[in-house]
Coordinates of C-alpha atoms in Angstrom, one line a residue:
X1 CA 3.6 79.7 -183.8
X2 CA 2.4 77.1 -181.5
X3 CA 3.7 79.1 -178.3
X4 CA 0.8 81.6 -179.9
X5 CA -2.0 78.7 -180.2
X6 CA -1.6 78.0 -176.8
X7 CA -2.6 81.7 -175.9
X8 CA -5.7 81.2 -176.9
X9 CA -6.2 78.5 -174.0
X10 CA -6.2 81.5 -171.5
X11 CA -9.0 81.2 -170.4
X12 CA -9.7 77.6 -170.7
X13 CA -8.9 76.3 -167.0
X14 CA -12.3 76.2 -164.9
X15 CA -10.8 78.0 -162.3
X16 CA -13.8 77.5 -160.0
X17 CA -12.7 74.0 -159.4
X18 CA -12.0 76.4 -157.6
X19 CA -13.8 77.4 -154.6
X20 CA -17.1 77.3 -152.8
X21 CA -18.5 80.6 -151.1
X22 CA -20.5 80.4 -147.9
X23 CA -24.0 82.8 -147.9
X24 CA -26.6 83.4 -145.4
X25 CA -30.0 84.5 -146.1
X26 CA -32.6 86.3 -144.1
X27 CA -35.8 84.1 -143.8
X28 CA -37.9 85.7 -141.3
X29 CA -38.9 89.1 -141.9
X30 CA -38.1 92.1 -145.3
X31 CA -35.0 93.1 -145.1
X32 CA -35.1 97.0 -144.2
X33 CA -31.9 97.7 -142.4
X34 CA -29.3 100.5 -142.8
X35 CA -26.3 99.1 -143.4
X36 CA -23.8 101.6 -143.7
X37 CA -25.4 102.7 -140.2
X38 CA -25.4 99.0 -139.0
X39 CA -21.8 98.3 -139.8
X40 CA -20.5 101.9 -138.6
X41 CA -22.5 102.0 -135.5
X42 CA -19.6 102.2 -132.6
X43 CA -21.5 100.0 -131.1
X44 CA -19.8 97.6 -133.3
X45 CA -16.4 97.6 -131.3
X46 CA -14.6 95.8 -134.7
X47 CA -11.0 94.9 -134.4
X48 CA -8.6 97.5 -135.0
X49 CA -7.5 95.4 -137.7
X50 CA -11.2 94.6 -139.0
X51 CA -12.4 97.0 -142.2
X52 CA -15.7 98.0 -143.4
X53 CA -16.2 99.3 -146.4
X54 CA -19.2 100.3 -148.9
X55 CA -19.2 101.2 -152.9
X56 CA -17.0 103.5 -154.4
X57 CA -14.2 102.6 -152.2
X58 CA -11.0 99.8 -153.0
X59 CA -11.6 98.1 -150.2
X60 CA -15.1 97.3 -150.9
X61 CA -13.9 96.5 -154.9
X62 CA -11.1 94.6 -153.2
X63 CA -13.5 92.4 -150.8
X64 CA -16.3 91.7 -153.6
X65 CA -13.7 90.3 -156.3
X66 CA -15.1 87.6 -158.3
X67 CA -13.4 85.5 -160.6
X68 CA -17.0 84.9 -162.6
X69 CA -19.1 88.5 -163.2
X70 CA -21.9 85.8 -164.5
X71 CA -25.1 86.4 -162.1
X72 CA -23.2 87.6 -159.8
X73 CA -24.2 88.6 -156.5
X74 CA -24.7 92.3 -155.2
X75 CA -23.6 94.1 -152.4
X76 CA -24.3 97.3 -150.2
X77 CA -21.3 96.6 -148.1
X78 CA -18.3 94.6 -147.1
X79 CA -16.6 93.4 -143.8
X80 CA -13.1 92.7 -143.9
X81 CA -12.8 90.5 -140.2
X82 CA -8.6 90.3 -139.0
X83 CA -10.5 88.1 -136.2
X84 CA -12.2 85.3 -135.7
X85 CA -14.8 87.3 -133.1
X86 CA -15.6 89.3 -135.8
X87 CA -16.5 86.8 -138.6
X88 CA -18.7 85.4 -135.2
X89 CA -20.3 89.1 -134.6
X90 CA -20.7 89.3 -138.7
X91 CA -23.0 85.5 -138.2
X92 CA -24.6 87.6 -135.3
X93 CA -25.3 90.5 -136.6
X94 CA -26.8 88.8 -139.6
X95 CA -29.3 86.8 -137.6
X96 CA -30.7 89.7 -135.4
X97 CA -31.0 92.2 -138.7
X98 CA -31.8 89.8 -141.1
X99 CA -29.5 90.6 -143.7
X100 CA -27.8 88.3 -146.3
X101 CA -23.9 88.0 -146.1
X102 CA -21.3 86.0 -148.6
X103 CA -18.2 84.9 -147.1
X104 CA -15.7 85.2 -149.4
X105 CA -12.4 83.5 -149.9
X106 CA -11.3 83.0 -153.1
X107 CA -14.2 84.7 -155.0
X108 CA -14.1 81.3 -157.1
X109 CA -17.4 80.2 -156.9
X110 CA -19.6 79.8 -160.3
X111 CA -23.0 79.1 -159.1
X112 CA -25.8 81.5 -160.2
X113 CA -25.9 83.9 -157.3
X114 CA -27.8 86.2 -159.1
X115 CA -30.7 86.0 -156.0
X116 CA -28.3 87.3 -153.6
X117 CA -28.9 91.1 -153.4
X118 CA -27.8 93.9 -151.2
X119 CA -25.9 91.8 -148.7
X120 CA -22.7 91.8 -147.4
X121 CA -19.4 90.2 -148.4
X122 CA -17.7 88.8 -145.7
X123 CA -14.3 89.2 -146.7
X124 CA -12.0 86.2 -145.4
X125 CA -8.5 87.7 -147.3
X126 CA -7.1 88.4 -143.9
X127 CA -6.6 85.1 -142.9
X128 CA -4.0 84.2 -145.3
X129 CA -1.2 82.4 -142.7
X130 CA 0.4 79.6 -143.8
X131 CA 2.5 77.8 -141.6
X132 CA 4.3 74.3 -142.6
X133 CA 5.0 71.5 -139.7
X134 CA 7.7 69.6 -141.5
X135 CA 7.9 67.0 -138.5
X136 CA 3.9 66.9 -138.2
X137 CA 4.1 67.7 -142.2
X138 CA 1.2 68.9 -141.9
X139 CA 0.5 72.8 -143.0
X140 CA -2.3 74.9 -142.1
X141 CA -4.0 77.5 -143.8
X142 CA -6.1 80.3 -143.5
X143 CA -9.1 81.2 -146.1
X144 CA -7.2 83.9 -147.8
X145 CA -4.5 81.5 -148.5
X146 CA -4.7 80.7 -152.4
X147 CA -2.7 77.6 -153.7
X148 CA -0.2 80.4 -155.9
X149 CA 0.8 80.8 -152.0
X150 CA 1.5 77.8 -151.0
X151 CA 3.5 76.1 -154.3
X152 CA 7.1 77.5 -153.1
X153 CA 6.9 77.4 -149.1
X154 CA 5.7 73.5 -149.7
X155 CA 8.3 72.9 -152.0
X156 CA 10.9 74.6 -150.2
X157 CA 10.7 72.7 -147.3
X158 CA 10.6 69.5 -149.5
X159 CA 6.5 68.6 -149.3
X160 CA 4.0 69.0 -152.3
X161 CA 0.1 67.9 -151.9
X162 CA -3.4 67.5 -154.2
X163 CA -4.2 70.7 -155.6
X164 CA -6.8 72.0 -158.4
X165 CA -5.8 72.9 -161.8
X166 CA -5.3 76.7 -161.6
X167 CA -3.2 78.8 -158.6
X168 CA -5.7 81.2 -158.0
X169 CA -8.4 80.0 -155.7
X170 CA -8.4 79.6 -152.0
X171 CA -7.2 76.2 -150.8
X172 CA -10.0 75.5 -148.1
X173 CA -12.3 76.9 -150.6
X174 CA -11.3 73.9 -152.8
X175 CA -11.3 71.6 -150.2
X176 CA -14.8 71.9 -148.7
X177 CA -16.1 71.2 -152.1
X178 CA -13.7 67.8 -152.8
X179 CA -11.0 69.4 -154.3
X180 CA -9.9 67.9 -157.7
X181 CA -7.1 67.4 -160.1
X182 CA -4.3 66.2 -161.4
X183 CA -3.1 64.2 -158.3
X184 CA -6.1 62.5 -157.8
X185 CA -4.6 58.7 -159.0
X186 CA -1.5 59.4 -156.5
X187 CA -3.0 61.0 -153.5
X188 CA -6.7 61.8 -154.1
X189 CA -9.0 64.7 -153.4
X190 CA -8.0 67.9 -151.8
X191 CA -10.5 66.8 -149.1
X192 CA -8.8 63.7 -148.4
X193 CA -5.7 65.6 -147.2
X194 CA -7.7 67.7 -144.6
X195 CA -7.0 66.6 -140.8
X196 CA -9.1 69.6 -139.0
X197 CA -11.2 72.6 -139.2
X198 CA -11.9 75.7 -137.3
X199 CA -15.6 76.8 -138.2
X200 CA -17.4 79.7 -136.9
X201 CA -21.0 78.2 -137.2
X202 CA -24.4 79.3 -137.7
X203 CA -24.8 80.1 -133.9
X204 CA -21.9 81.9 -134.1
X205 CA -19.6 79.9 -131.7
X206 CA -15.9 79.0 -133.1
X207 CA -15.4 74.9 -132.9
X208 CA -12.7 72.7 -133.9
X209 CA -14.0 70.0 -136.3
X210 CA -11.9 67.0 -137.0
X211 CA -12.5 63.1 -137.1
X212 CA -12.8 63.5 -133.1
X213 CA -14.2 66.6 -132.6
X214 CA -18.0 67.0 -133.8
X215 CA -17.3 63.8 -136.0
X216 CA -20.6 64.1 -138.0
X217 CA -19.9 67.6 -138.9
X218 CA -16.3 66.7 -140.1
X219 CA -18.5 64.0 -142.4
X220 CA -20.7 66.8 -143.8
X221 CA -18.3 69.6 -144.2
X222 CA -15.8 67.6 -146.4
X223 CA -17.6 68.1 -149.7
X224 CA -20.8 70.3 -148.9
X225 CA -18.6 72.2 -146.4
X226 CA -20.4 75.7 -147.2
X227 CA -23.8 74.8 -145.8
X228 CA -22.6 74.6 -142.0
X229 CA -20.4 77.3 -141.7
X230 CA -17.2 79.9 -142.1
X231 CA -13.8 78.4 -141.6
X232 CA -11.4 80.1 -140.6
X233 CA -8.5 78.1 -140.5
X234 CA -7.7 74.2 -141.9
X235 CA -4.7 72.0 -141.1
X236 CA -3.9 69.6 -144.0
X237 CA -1.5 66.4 -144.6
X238 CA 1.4 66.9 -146.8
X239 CA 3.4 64.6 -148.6
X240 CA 7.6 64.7 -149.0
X241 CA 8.7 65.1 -152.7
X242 CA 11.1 62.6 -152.3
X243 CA 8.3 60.1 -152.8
X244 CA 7.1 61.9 -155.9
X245 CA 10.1 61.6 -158.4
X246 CA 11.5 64.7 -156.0
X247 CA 9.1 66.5 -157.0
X248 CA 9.7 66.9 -161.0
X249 CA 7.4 65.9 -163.2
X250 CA 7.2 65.3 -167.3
X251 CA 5.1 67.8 -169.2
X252 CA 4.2 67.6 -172.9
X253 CA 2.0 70.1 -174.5
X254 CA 0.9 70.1 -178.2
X255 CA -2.1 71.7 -181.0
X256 CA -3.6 69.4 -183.1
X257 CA -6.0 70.7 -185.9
X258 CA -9.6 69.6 -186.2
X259 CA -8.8 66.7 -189.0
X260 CA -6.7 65.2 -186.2
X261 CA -9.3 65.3 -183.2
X262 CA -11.1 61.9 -184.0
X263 CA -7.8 60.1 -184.5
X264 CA -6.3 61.5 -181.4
X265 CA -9.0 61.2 -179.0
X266 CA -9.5 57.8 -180.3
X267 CA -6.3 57.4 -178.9
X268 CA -7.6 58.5 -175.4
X269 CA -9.8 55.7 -175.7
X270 CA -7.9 53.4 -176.4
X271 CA -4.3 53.4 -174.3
X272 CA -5.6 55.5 -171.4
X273 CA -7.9 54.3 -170.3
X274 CA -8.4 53.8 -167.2
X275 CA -5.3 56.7 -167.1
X276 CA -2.5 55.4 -165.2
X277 CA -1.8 56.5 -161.9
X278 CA 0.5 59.3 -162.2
X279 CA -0.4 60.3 -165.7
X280 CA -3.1 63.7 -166.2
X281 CA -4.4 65.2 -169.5
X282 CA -6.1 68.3 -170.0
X283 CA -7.6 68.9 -173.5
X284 CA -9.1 71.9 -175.1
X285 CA -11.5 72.7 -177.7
X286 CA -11.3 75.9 -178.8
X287 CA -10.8 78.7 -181.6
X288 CA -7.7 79.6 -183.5
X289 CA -8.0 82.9 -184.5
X290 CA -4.9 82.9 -186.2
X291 CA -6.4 80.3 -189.1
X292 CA -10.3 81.2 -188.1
X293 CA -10.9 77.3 -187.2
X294 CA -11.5 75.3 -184.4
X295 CA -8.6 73.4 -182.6
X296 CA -7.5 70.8 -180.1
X297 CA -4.9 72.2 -177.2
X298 CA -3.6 69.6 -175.1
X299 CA -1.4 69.5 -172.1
X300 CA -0.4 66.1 -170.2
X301 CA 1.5 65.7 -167.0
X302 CA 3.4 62.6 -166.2
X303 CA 4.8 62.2 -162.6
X304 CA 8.0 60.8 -163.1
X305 CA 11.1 60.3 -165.5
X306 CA 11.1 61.6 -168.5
X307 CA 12.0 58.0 -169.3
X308 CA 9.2 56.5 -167.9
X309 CA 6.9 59.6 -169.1
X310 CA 7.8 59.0 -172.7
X311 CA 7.0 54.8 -172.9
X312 CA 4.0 55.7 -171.2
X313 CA 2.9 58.6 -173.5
X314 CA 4.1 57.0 -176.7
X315 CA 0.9 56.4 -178.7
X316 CA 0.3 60.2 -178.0
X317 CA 4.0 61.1 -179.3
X318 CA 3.0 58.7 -182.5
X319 CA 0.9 61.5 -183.7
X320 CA 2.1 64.1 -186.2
X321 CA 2.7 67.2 -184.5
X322 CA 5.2 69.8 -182.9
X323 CA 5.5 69.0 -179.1
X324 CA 6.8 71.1 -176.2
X325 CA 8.1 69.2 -173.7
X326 CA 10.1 69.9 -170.0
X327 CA 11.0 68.4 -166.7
X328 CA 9.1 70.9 -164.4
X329 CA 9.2 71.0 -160.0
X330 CA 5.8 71.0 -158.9
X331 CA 5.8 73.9 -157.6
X332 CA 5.5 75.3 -161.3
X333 CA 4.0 72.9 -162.8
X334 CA 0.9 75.1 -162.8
X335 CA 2.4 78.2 -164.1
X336 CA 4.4 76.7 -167.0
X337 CA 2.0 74.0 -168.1
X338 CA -0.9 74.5 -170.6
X339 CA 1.6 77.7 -172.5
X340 CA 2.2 79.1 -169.2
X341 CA -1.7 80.3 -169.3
X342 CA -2.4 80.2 -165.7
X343 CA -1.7 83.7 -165.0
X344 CA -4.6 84.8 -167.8
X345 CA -6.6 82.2 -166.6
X346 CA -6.9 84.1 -163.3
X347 CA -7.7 87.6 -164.2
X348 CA -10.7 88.0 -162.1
X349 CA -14.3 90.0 -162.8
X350 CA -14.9 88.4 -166.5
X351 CA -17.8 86.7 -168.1
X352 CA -17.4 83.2 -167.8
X353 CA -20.8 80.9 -168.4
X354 CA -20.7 77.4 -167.5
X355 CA -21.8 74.1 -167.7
X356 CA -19.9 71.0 -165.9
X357 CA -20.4 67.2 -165.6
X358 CA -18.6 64.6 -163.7
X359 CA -17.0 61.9 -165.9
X360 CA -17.0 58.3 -165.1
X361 CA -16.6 56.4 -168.9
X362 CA -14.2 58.0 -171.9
X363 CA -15.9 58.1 -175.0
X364 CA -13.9 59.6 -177.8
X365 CA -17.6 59.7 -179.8
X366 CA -19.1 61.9 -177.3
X367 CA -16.1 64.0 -177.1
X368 CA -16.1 64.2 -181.2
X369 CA -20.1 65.5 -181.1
X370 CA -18.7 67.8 -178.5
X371 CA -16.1 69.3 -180.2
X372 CA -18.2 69.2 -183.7
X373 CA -21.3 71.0 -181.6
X374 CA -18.9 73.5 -180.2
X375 CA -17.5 74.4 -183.4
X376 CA -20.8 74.8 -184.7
X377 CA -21.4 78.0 -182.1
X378 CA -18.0 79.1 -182.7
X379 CA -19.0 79.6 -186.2
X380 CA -21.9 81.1 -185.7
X381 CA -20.9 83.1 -183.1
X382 CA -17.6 85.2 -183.4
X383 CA -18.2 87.0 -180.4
X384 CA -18.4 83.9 -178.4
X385 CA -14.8 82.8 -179.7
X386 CA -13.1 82.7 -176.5
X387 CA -15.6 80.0 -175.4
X388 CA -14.0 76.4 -175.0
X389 CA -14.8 72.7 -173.7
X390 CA -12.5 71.4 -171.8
X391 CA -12.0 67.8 -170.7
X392 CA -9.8 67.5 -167.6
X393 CA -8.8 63.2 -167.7
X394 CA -7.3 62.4 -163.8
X395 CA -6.2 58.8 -162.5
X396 CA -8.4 58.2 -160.0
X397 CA -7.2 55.2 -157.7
X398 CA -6.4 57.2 -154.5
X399 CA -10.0 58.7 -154.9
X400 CA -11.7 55.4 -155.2
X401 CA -9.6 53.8 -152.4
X402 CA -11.3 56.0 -149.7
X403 CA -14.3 54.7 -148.8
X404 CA -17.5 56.2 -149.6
X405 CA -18.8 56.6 -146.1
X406 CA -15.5 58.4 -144.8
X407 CA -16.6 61.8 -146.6
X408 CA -20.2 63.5 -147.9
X409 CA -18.3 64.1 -151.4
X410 CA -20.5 61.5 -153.5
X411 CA -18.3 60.8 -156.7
X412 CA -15.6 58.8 -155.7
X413 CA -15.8 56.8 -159.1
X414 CA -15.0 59.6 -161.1
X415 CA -12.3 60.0 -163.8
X416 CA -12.4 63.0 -165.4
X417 CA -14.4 66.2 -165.8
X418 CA -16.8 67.9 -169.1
X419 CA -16.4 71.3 -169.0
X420 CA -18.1 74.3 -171.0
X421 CA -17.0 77.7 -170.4
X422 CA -18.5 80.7 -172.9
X423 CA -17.1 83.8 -172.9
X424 CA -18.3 86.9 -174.4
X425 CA -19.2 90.7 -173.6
X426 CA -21.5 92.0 -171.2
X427 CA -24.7 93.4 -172.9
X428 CA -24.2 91.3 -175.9
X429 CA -27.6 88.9 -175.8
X430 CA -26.8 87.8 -178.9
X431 CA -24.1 85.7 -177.9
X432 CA -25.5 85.5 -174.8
X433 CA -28.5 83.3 -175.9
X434 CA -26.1 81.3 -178.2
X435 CA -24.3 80.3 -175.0
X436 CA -27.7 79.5 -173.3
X437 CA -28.6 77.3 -176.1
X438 CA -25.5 75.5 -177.2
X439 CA -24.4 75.3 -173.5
X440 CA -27.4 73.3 -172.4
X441 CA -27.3 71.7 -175.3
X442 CA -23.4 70.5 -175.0
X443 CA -24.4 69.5 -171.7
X444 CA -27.6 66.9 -172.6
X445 CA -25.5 65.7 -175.5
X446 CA -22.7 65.0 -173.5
X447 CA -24.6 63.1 -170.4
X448 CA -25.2 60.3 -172.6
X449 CA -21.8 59.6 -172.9
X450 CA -20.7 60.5 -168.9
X451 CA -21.1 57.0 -167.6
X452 CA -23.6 58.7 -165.3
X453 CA -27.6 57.8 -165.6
X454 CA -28.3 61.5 -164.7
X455 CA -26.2 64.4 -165.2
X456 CA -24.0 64.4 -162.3
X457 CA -21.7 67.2 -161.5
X458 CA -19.3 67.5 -158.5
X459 CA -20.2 71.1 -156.3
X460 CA -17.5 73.1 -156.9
X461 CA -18.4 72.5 -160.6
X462 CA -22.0 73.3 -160.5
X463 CA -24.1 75.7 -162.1
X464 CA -26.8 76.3 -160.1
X465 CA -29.7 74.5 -162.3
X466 CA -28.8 71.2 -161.7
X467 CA -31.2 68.7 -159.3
X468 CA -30.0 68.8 -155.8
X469 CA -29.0 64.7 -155.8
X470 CA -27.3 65.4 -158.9
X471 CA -24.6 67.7 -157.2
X472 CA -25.0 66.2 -153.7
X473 CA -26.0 62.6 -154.6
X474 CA -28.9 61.2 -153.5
X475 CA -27.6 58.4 -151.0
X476 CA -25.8 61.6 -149.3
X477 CA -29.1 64.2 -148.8
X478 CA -30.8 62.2 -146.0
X479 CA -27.6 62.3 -143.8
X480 CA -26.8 66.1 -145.0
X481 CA -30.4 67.5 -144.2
X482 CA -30.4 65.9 -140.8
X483 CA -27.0 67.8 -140.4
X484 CA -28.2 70.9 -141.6
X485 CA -31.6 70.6 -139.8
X486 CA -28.8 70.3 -136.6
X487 CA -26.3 72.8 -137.1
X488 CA -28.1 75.2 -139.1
X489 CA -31.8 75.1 -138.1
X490 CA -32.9 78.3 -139.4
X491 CA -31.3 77.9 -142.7
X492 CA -28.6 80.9 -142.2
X493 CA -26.4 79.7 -145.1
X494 CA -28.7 79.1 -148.1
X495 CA -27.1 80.6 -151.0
X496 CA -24.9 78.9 -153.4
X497 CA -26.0 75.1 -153.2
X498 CA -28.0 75.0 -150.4
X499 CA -28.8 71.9 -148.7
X500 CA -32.4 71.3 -147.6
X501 CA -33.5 71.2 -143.9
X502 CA -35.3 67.9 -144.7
X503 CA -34.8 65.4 -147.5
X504 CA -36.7 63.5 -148.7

């Protein structure tokens, strides 16, 4: 039976912790060009390996995957580059017919990009190599690359590193937008791990950014990386397993029913926090449809012994309730945790309607209202019953330790994540302004109890309706603009969250 609770967590993961697409807008004059006649022109000279495609066809449904169908974008065509001179002559092209293109890696992103119409997707999958330098240890990756690809050649060749919660969005995607999860405490943002870029910028030129190479973009693009460019390939650090328990880690998994919530997240309160290092929870409000009432899905990750996982985790294993536990290898940690959800999790083009704030205090009140509110629209709502809050609870002392300065990613004191995700139907308003209405009003309830004075959300995490320092932190826009104002004068890449050409 609780093996069937834990289905209804399919969908709970944001998955858009996921990834951060790139867009370019026309600014100077209507848009009016053909282009299906643009893009086919033999003019073009594209790569024999390069593909263009328009509506109607796979490829194009292939290259304009989303994981999120919620104000999506639109497209009247798609270009599939297998070379870096092509992304460039994509830029190009864009520039001198003024026409808005998306590149796309993942297809994680969750802003509203419901004002991106009739463009192009720039369609990164190609450049999905993965190569692992076990002396360098180092691996680098192209934009294609998802982090499902890289679990088993990592752990085969003995290495793990940071990743998000979910396998299916691209790892640079992640990483130019911070790049959080469970090893945050142990080895901190995905971000943190990078060592170098190659980024086809606004002026359509190919550079290698690094800590020596264009030193003030390598600031910018590590956590508002989709404002300056397309990258096409990213080398990152990676860490041996053998300092990581080998690479097995304890995993303990468990529904409690709505009576239980206050005690258990009073718990929370109380013994985790802060969380120790190489401890991570993930906790789930959601909808049992089994017993039509609301419920609390949890799933922790301790990596370590079992030993040491169980004195650590004993106030949790106090509680009254059936547990499943196991010894997983990181490399399926992802795909077994949480009831094995992952893979539903994934399933791209669905509804999904969020609303996200960063976390710096825990406050098992606030989380109470939160589930209480939710259940409250669940009730009301039975088309909306795949809708959840999720709290994702990380360590954060690897995070913390890198200085502020080092990166533009602004919430290094984080320690956890609020998450709202509503589900329902296309076409059904109904539901549809329930979500609107309990979503924003989750979201104000709960910024009282963030630790925040404003409600701060990290970018990979943001909506689209949220103030600018809010998502980009206000200490961090002066620096950004002037970067932007730099390296992207004419403000080619202003989809998404777009940073200004000036701030203040």
């Amino acid at each position: 039976m609780i093996k069937a609770m834990f289905k209804a967590w399919a969908s709970a993961l944001l998955c858009v912790s996921l990834s951060v697409e790139v867009a370019a807008s026309p600014t100077i004059r209507e848009r009016t060009t053909d282009l299906r006649a643009l893009l086919t022109d033999p003019a073009r000279q594209w790569a024999a390996n390069t593909t263009v495609s328009f509506p109607g066809s796979t490829n194009f449904e292939n290259a304009t995957e989303r994981y999120s169908i919620f104000n999506q974008p639109t497209y009247t065509a798609a270009v599939s580059p297998g070379t870096e001179g092509d992304i460039s002559k994509v830029i190009n092209l864009a520039k001198s017919y003024n026409f808005p293109f998306l590149a796309r890696a993942g297809g994680h992103g969750g802003a509203n990009m419901s004002d991106f119409e009739s463009g192009v997707s720039l369609d990164l999958s190609k450049f999905n190599s993965i190569v692992i330098n076990s002396a360098a240890q180092t691996m680098t990756v192209g934009p294609g690359v998802h982090y499902r690809d890289i679990f088993d050649p990592l752990y085969n060749a003995g290495f793990y590193i940071q990743t998000g919660s979910c396998s299916c969005p691209s790892v640079i995607g992640v990483a130019i937008g911070g790049g959080v999860g469970r090893l945050m405490g142990k080895l901190g943002l995905t971000t943190d791990a990078l060592q170098s870029v190659r980024l086809v910028g606004a002026d359509g030129v190919v550079k290698t950014v690094s800590a020596t190479s264009y030193p003030d973009l390598w600031w910018a693009i590590r956590g508002a990386g989709a404002n300056y460019g397309v990258i096409t390939s990213a080398t990152f650090k990676i860490q041996p397993l053998s300092n990581n328990n080998g690479g097995n880690a304890f995993m303990l998994d468990f529904v409690l029913p709505a009576e239980k919530s206050l005690e258990y997240l009073n718990i929370i309160e109380k013994s985790f926090n802060p969380m120790p290092v190489n401890l991570a929870g993930i906790i789930v409000f959601n909808w049992n449809s089994t017993h039509n009432v609301s419920q609390v899905v949890s799933d922790w990750i301790f990596f370590g012994t079992e030993a040491d996982a169980r004195k650590t985790l004993a106030p949790i294993l106090a509680l009254n309730a059936t547990f499943i536990t196991a010894t997983l290898p990181w490399n399926r940690i992802i795909s077994v945790s949480g009831g094995g959800s992952d893979a539903l999790n994934c399933v791209p083009n669905k509804l999904r309607n969020t609303f996200n704030l960063n976390l710096k205090t825990y406050s098992a009140a606030g989380w109470q209202q939160s589930f209480e509110t939710l259940t409250d629209f669940l009730q009301k709502y039975p088309n909306g019953r795949g809708s959840q809050v999720i709290l994702e609870l990380f360590a954060n002392n690897a995070t913390a330790a890198v200085p502020s300065s080092e990166t533009s990613w602004p919430w290094r004191d984080v320690r956890g994540f609020f998450q709202e995700l509503f589900v329902y139907d296309t076409g059904d308003s109904v539901t549809a302004q329930g979500a609107a209405t309990y979503g924003s009003q989750l979201r104000s309830q709960f910024a009282a109890y963030s630790g925040y004075s404003t409600p701060t959300v990290f970018v990979n995490y943001a909506r689209g309706d949220e103030r600018i320092e809010d998502v980009y932190g206000a200490d961090k826009l002066p620096r950004l603009a002037q970067l932007k104002q730099k390296y992207d004068p004419n403000n080619l890449f202003a989809y998404g969250h777009p940073i200004p050409l000036s701030y203040p």
